[in-house]
Amino acid sequence: MIRKVLPFLLLFFVFTSCVPRKKIVYYQNLTSFEDSGNNFETRIKSDDLLMIIISAPGDAAKDFNLPALGITGTDMFSSSMDAASGQQRIQTYHVDNNGFIQFPVLGKLEVGGMTKGEVIEMLNEKLNKYIKDPVINLRIVNFEIAVSGEVARPGRFTLQTERITLPEALAMAGDMTVYGKRDNVLVRRDINGKKTFNYIDMTKADFINSPFYYLQQNDEVYVEPNKTKINSSGVGPNVSVIISATSVLIALIAILTR
């Protein structure tokens, strides 16, 4: 009797530990997908640190750049390079809670909510009164995201780019494990000072058109464990023990009933 039941027990444990293909594969409806043309541009937020460098022939731009050394304050942040290497300290502008920075000569400028291109255009217009054809370089130096949950390498990542997608962020974290819930990925985002919680179904191709396909500064991505992982947390560690014990019991019964 027990020998007849054992195969069914084995099948039960195998199937309860498997994850269906449709729960794992991304972009499952590509044949019916329509791209809405999500032309995303990162917008500057409070607490961003901006590196802005103005260039012009000679010393024309000198007064419009932060000094290489020694200035710190509530509106500026110093990030030190390795002093032993002889490299200078880079000054960056801190965007305050109201979206303003304090700029040399030009004074207080509102940059919150603007794209890099819009800020460069604004600076170019203001600087043209003082400098002919200035060259303006701008970069957000503290663009960070966090990825946690059912991924291979959870952590916080500082990016050299200001344009990153949700799949790219997951790839940086080693992608989701087989136990990650792909149809309910959480993106936590601060919008106008309020924390929002947004769930994305990455098994459907149309998530590309979601406002959360492109990540923003300080977004947090969390991958929930699926039912298989939750169930296995209680059953999984004991499955091999149960199967081994059952096999031994079957063998003993077979010997004793000969």
mmCIF file of C-alpha atoms in Angstrom:
data_model
loop_
_atom_site.group_PDB
_atom_site.id
_atom_site.type_symbol
_atom_site.label_atom_id
_atom_site.label_comp_id
_atom_site.label_asym_id
_atom_site.label_seq_id
_atom_site.Cartn_x
_atom_site.Cartn_y
_atom_site.Cartn_z
ATOM 1 C CA MET A 1 0.000 0.000 0.000
ATOM 2 C CA ILE A 2 2.721 2.447 1.045
ATOM 3 C CA ARG A 3 4.739 1.524 -2.046
ATOM 4 C CA LYS A 4 1.771 2.544 -4.191
ATOM 5 C CA VAL A 5 1.394 5.862 -2.388
ATOM 6 C CA LEU A 6 5.078 6.840 -2.522
ATOM 7 C CA PRO A 7 5.165 7.829 -6.239
ATOM 8 C CA PHE A 8 2.227 10.165 -5.671
ATOM 9 C CA LEU A 9 3.986 11.715 -2.671
ATOM 10 C CA LEU A 10 7.084 12.268 -4.750
ATOM 11 C CA LEU A 11 5.058 13.884 -7.537
ATOM 12 C CA PHE A 12 3.331 16.107 -4.984
ATOM 13 C CA PHE A 13 6.620 17.409 -3.625
ATOM 14 C CA VAL A 14 8.044 17.937 -7.115
ATOM 15 C CA PHE A 15 5.066 19.924 -8.383
ATOM 16 C CA THR A 16 4.705 22.022 -5.238
ATOM 17 C CA SER A 17 8.358 23.051 -5.580
ATOM 18 C CA CYS A 18 8.065 24.055 -9.266
ATOM 19 C CA VAL A 19 7.334 27.553 -10.606
ATOM 20 C CA PRO A 20 5.120 27.722 -13.749
ATOM 21 C CA ARG A 21 6.773 29.183 -16.864
ATOM 22 C CA LYS A 22 4.179 31.958 -17.143
ATOM 23 C CA LYS A 23 5.234 33.199 -13.713
ATOM 24 C CA ILE A 24 8.886 33.570 -14.785
ATOM 25 C CA VAL A 25 8.980 34.860 -18.381
ATOM 26 C CA TYR A 26 9.040 38.624 -19.046
ATOM 27 C CA TYR A 27 7.237 40.393 -21.933
ATOM 28 C CA GLN A 28 4.757 37.590 -22.615
ATOM 29 C CA ASN A 29 2.400 39.475 -24.952
ATOM 30 C CA LEU A 30 4.890 41.084 -27.315
ATOM 31 C CA THR A 31 2.844 40.188 -30.410
ATOM 32 C CA SER A 32 0.000 42.471 -29.300
ATOM 33 C CA PHE A 33 2.192 45.162 -27.733
ATOM 34 C CA GLU A 34 2.094 48.790 -28.883
ATOM 35 C CA ASP A 35 4.862 51.182 -27.837
ATOM 36 C CA SER A 36 3.421 54.539 -26.774
ATOM 37 C CA GLY A 37 6.805 56.260 -27.180
ATOM 38 C CA ASN A 38 7.823 56.845 -23.578
ATOM 39 C CA ASN A 39 10.374 59.665 -24.060
ATOM 40 C CA PHE A 40 11.583 59.895 -20.486
ATOM 41 C CA GLU A 41 13.923 62.595 -19.192
ATOM 42 C CA THR A 42 15.169 62.745 -15.620
ATOM 43 C CA ARG A 43 13.976 65.780 -13.684
ATOM 44 C CA ILE A 44 15.985 67.377 -10.919
ATOM 45 C CA LYS A 45 14.674 66.821 -7.382
ATOM 46 C CA SER A 46 15.322 68.140 -3.889
ATOM 47 C CA ASP A 47 18.546 66.789 -2.350
ATOM 48 C CA ASP A 48 20.127 66.198 -5.747
ATOM 49 C CA LEU A 49 23.805 67.125 -5.940
ATOM 50 C CA LEU A 50 24.627 68.861 -9.212
ATOM 51 C CA MET A 51 28.061 69.266 -10.724
ATOM 52 C CA ILE A 52 27.898 72.312 -13.003
ATOM 53 C CA ILE A 53 30.985 73.444 -14.893
ATOM 54 C CA ILE A 54 31.009 76.598 -17.031
ATOM 55 C CA SER A 55 33.719 76.892 -19.694
ATOM 56 C CA ALA A 56 34.754 79.864 -21.831
ATOM 57 C CA PRO A 57 37.951 81.234 -23.424
ATOM 58 C CA GLY A 58 40.483 82.598 -20.971
ATOM 59 C CA ASP A 59 39.227 83.417 -17.482
ATOM 60 C CA ALA A 60 35.808 84.623 -18.619
ATOM 61 C CA ALA A 61 33.978 81.816 -16.782
ATOM 62 C CA LYS A 62 36.091 81.863 -13.615
ATOM 63 C CA ASP A 63 33.592 83.790 -11.476
ATOM 64 C CA PHE A 64 30.744 81.468 -12.522
ATOM 65 C CA ASN A 65 32.354 78.281 -11.215
ATOM 66 C CA LEU A 66 32.691 77.165 -7.626
ATOM 67 C CA PRO A 67 36.247 77.401 -6.277
ATOM 68 C CA ALA A 68 38.203 74.178 -6.524
ATOM 69 C CA LEU A 69 38.801 74.049 -2.777
ATOM 70 C CA GLY A 70 37.443 75.144 0.552
ATOM 71 C CA ILE A 71 33.790 76.166 0.137
ATOM 72 C CA THR A 72 31.015 74.325 1.918
ATOM 73 C CA GLY A 73 27.622 75.461 3.111
ATOM 74 C CA THR A 74 23.952 74.683 3.325
ATOM 75 C CA ASP A 75 23.512 75.204 -0.405
ATOM 76 C CA MET A 76 26.720 73.500 -1.504
ATOM 77 C CA PHE A 77 28.279 70.141 -0.901
ATOM 78 C CA SER A 78 31.944 69.234 -1.144
ATOM 79 C CA SER A 79 32.912 65.860 -2.393
ATOM 80 C CA SER A 80 36.621 65.169 -1.805
ATOM 81 C CA MET A 81 38.717 63.201 -4.180
ATOM 82 C CA ASP A 82 41.734 61.259 -2.961
ATOM 83 C CA ALA A 83 43.988 63.882 -1.372
ATOM 84 C CA ALA A 84 47.045 61.654 -1.686
ATOM 85 C CA SER A 85 46.644 61.576 -5.463
ATOM 86 C CA GLY A 86 46.829 65.360 -5.637
ATOM 87 C CA GLN A 87 43.382 65.672 -7.188
ATOM 88 C CA GLN A 88 41.335 68.717 -6.291
ATOM 89 C CA ARG A 89 38.080 68.818 -4.430
ATOM 90 C CA ILE A 90 34.996 69.060 -6.620
ATOM 91 C CA GLN A 91 32.251 71.418 -5.477
ATOM 92 C CA THR A 92 28.652 70.445 -6.159
ATOM 93 C CA TYR A 93 25.386 72.329 -5.764
ATOM 94 C CA HIS A 94 22.816 70.981 -3.327
ATOM 95 C CA VAL A 95 19.186 71.359 -4.440
ATOM 96 C CA ASP A 96 17.274 72.508 -1.363
ATOM 97 C CA ASN A 97 13.791 71.417 -0.269
ATOM 98 C CA ASN A 98 12.227 74.158 -2.394
ATOM 99 C CA GLY A 99 14.170 73.192 -5.522
ATOM 100 C CA PHE A 100 16.716 76.052 -5.474
ATOM 101 C CA ILE A 101 20.502 76.234 -5.752
ATOM 102 C CA GLN A 102 22.790 79.157 -4.946
ATOM 103 C CA PHE A 103 24.833 79.995 -8.040
ATOM 104 C CA PRO A 104 27.887 82.285 -8.189
ATOM 105 C CA VAL A 105 27.048 85.796 -9.462
ATOM 106 C CA LEU A 106 23.583 84.730 -10.689
ATOM 107 C CA GLY A 107 22.284 84.119 -7.161
ATOM 108 C CA LYS A 108 19.389 81.856 -6.229
ATOM 109 C CA LEU A 109 18.118 79.744 -9.133
ATOM 110 C CA GLU A 110 15.130 77.411 -9.213
ATOM 111 C CA VAL A 111 16.032 74.105 -10.846
ATOM 112 C CA GLY A 112 13.690 71.614 -9.134
ATOM 113 C CA GLY A 113 11.405 69.837 -11.595
ATOM 114 C CA MET A 114 13.528 70.812 -14.597
ATOM 115 C CA THR A 115 15.413 68.502 -16.934
ATOM 116 C CA LYS A 116 19.154 68.862 -17.463
ATOM 117 C CA GLY A 117 18.492 70.384 -20.862
ATOM 118 C CA GLU A 118 16.118 72.963 -19.407
ATOM 119 C CA VAL A 119 18.623 73.975 -16.710
ATOM 120 C CA ILE A 120 21.418 74.282 -19.282
ATOM 121 C CA GLU A 121 19.165 76.409 -21.495
ATOM 122 C CA MET A 122 18.271 78.670 -18.538
ATOM 123 C CA LEU A 123 21.923 79.060 -17.520
ATOM 124 C CA ASN A 124 22.958 79.750 -21.091
ATOM 125 C CA GLU A 125 20.397 82.548 -21.349
ATOM 126 C CA LYS A 126 21.532 84.140 -18.078
ATOM 127 C CA LEU A 127 25.260 83.712 -18.723
ATOM 128 C CA ASN A 128 25.112 85.190 -22.228
ATOM 129 C CA LYS A 129 24.809 88.585 -20.563
ATOM 130 C CA TYR A 130 28.321 88.090 -19.182
ATOM 131 C CA ILE A 131 30.036 85.465 -21.354
ATOM 132 C CA LYS A 132 29.982 84.932 -25.091
ATOM 133 C CA ASP A 133 28.980 81.376 -26.061
ATOM 134 C CA PRO A 134 29.573 79.629 -22.712
ATOM 135 C CA VAL A 135 29.906 75.846 -22.629
ATOM 136 C CA ILE A 136 27.831 74.306 -19.822
ATOM 137 C CA ASN A 137 28.241 70.794 -18.442
ATOM 138 C CA LEU A 138 25.782 69.489 -15.840
ATOM 139 C CA ARG A 139 25.544 66.132 -14.105
ATOM 140 C CA ILE A 140 23.620 64.685 -11.150
ATOM 141 C CA VAL A 141 26.361 63.048 -9.077
ATOM 142 C CA ASN A 142 24.242 61.263 -6.455
ATOM 143 C CA PHE A 143 21.766 59.394 -8.674
ATOM 144 C CA GLU A 144 21.045 56.299 -6.575
ATOM 145 C CA ILE A 145 18.509 53.462 -6.530
ATOM 146 C CA ALA A 146 17.961 50.507 -4.196
ATOM 147 C CA VAL A 147 16.939 46.957 -5.143
ATOM 148 C CA SER A 148 15.921 44.393 -2.520
ATOM 149 C CA GLY A 149 13.897 41.217 -2.043
ATOM 150 C CA GLU A 150 14.116 38.168 -4.308
ATOM 151 C CA VAL A 151 17.129 39.240 -6.373
ATOM 152 C CA ALA A 152 20.589 37.695 -6.606
ATOM 153 C CA ARG A 153 22.534 40.728 -5.295
ATOM 154 C CA PRO A 154 20.337 43.179 -3.364
ATOM 155 C CA GLY A 155 21.856 46.556 -2.585
ATOM 156 C CA ARG A 156 22.007 50.289 -3.184
ATOM 157 C CA PHE A 157 23.561 51.417 -6.468
ATOM 158 C CA THR A 158 25.112 54.772 -7.418
ATOM 159 C CA LEU A 159 24.762 55.299 -11.161
ATOM 160 C CA GLN A 160 26.965 57.031 -13.691
ATOM 161 C CA THR A 161 23.938 57.501 -15.928
ATOM 162 C CA GLU A 162 20.721 59.404 -15.264
ATOM 163 C CA ARG A 163 18.530 57.171 -17.389
ATOM 164 C CA ILE A 164 17.904 53.627 -16.156
ATOM 165 C CA THR A 165 14.983 51.260 -16.645
ATOM 166 C CA LEU A 166 13.444 48.853 -14.160
ATOM 167 C CA PRO A 167 14.812 45.781 -16.041
ATOM 168 C CA GLU A 168 18.283 47.364 -16.105
ATOM 169 C CA ALA A 169 18.151 47.996 -12.352
ATOM 170 C CA LEU A 170 17.180 44.379 -11.732
ATOM 171 C CA ALA A 171 20.021 43.246 -13.997
ATOM 172 C CA MET A 172 22.461 45.276 -11.867
ATOM 173 C CA ALA A 173 21.178 43.319 -8.862
ATOM 174 C CA GLY A 174 21.742 40.009 -10.662
ATOM 175 C CA ASP A 175 18.104 39.747 -11.841
ATOM 176 C CA MET A 176 15.212 38.207 -9.923
ATOM 177 C CA THR A 177 15.616 34.716 -8.567
ATOM 178 C CA VAL A 178 13.212 32.048 -9.813
ATOM 179 C CA TYR A 179 11.224 32.779 -6.653
ATOM 180 C CA GLY A 180 10.683 36.464 -7.458
ATOM 181 C CA LYS A 181 7.110 37.591 -8.052
ATOM 182 C CA ARG A 182 7.447 39.116 -11.516
ATOM 183 C CA ASP A 183 3.815 40.152 -11.834
ATOM 184 C CA ASN A 184 3.853 42.372 -8.732
ATOM 185 C CA VAL A 185 7.171 44.247 -8.489
ATOM 186 C CA LEU A 186 7.024 47.192 -6.097
ATOM 187 C CA VAL A 187 8.555 50.579 -6.945
ATOM 188 C CA ARG A 188 8.557 53.010 -4.040
ATOM 189 C CA ARG A 189 8.945 56.610 -5.186
ATOM 190 C CA ASP A 190 8.831 60.040 -3.577
ATOM 191 C CA ILE A 191 6.467 62.292 -5.544
ATOM 192 C CA ASN A 192 6.174 65.898 -4.370
ATOM 193 C CA GLY A 193 7.434 64.909 -0.942
ATOM 194 C CA LYS A 194 5.017 62.000 -0.538
ATOM 195 C CA LYS A 195 5.951 58.315 -0.576
ATOM 196 C CA THR A 196 4.056 56.328 -3.213
ATOM 197 C CA PHE A 197 3.912 52.546 -3.660
ATOM 198 C CA ASN A 198 3.416 51.282 -7.204
ATOM 199 C CA TYR A 199 3.127 47.691 -8.428
ATOM 200 C CA ILE A 200 4.358 46.640 -11.867
ATOM 201 C CA ASP A 201 3.508 43.464 -13.803
ATOM 202 C CA MET A 202 6.716 42.656 -15.662
ATOM 203 C CA THR A 203 5.257 39.570 -17.306
ATOM 204 C CA LYS A 204 3.256 41.887 -19.612
ATOM 205 C CA ALA A 205 5.092 43.821 -22.319
ATOM 206 C CA ASP A 206 2.964 46.934 -21.848
ATOM 207 C CA PHE A 207 4.714 47.731 -18.574
ATOM 208 C CA ILE A 208 7.207 49.502 -20.869
ATOM 209 C CA ASN A 209 4.609 52.291 -21.126
ATOM 210 C CA SER A 210 4.337 52.609 -17.348
ATOM 211 C CA PRO A 211 5.631 55.810 -15.677
ATOM 212 C CA PHE A 212 7.702 53.453 -13.518
ATOM 213 C CA TYR A 213 9.517 51.762 -16.401
ATOM 214 C CA TYR A 214 12.199 54.430 -16.071
ATOM 215 C CA LEU A 215 13.463 54.827 -12.524
ATOM 216 C CA GLN A 216 14.104 58.131 -10.794
ATOM 217 C CA GLN A 217 16.571 59.260 -8.140
ATOM 218 C CA ASN A 218 16.202 57.348 -4.858
ATOM 219 C CA ASP A 219 13.575 54.917 -6.179
ATOM 220 C CA GLU A 220 13.409 51.665 -4.234
ATOM 221 C CA VAL A 221 12.573 48.397 -6.006
ATOM 222 C CA TYR A 222 11.297 45.453 -3.975
ATOM 223 C CA VAL A 223 10.661 41.966 -5.376
ATOM 224 C CA GLU A 224 8.193 39.901 -3.363
ATOM 225 C CA PRO A 225 8.734 36.162 -2.881
ATOM 226 C CA ASN A 226 6.191 34.048 -4.767
ATOM 227 C CA LYS A 227 3.989 31.334 -3.255
ATOM 228 C CA THR A 228 6.516 28.628 -4.067
ATOM 229 C CA LYS A 229 9.180 30.399 -1.990
ATOM 230 C CA ILE A 230 6.759 31.133 0.854
ATOM 231 C CA ASN A 231 5.543 27.535 0.936
ATOM 232 C CA SER A 232 9.054 26.128 0.677
ATOM 233 C CA SER A 233 10.220 28.215 3.621
ATOM 234 C CA GLY A 234 8.219 25.855 5.811
ATOM 235 C CA VAL A 235 8.126 22.692 3.718
ATOM 236 C CA GLY A 236 11.265 22.887 1.583
ATOM 237 C CA PRO A 237 13.897 22.160 4.228
ATOM 238 C CA ASN A 238 11.951 19.069 5.313
ATOM 239 C CA VAL A 239 11.169 17.610 1.885
ATOM 240 C CA SER A 240 14.390 15.599 1.555
ATOM 241 C CA VAL A 241 14.056 14.340 5.131
ATOM 242 C CA ILE A 242 10.456 13.228 4.530
ATOM 243 C CA ILE A 243 11.342 11.467 1.277
ATOM 244 C CA SER A 244 14.357 9.733 2.847
ATOM 245 C CA ALA A 245 12.359 8.614 5.883
ATOM 246 C CA THR A 246 9.552 7.332 3.662
ATOM 247 C CA SER A 247 12.021 5.401 1.498
ATOM 248 C CA VAL A 248 13.604 3.780 4.572
ATOM 249 C CA LEU A 249 10.156 2.879 5.917
ATOM 250 C CA ILE A 250 9.164 1.288 2.592
ATOM 251 C CA ALA A 251 12.386 -0.735 2.539
ATOM 252 C CA LEU A 252 11.847 -1.990 6.104
ATOM 253 C CA ILE A 253 8.260 -2.978 5.382
ATOM 254 C CA ALA A 254 9.349 -4.800 2.222
ATOM 255 C CA ILE A 255 11.983 -6.756 4.184
ATOM 256 C CA LEU A 256 9.658 -7.619 7.070
ATOM 257 C CA THR A 257 6.778 -8.763 4.851
ATOM 258 C CA ARG A 258 8.788 -11.140 2.678
#
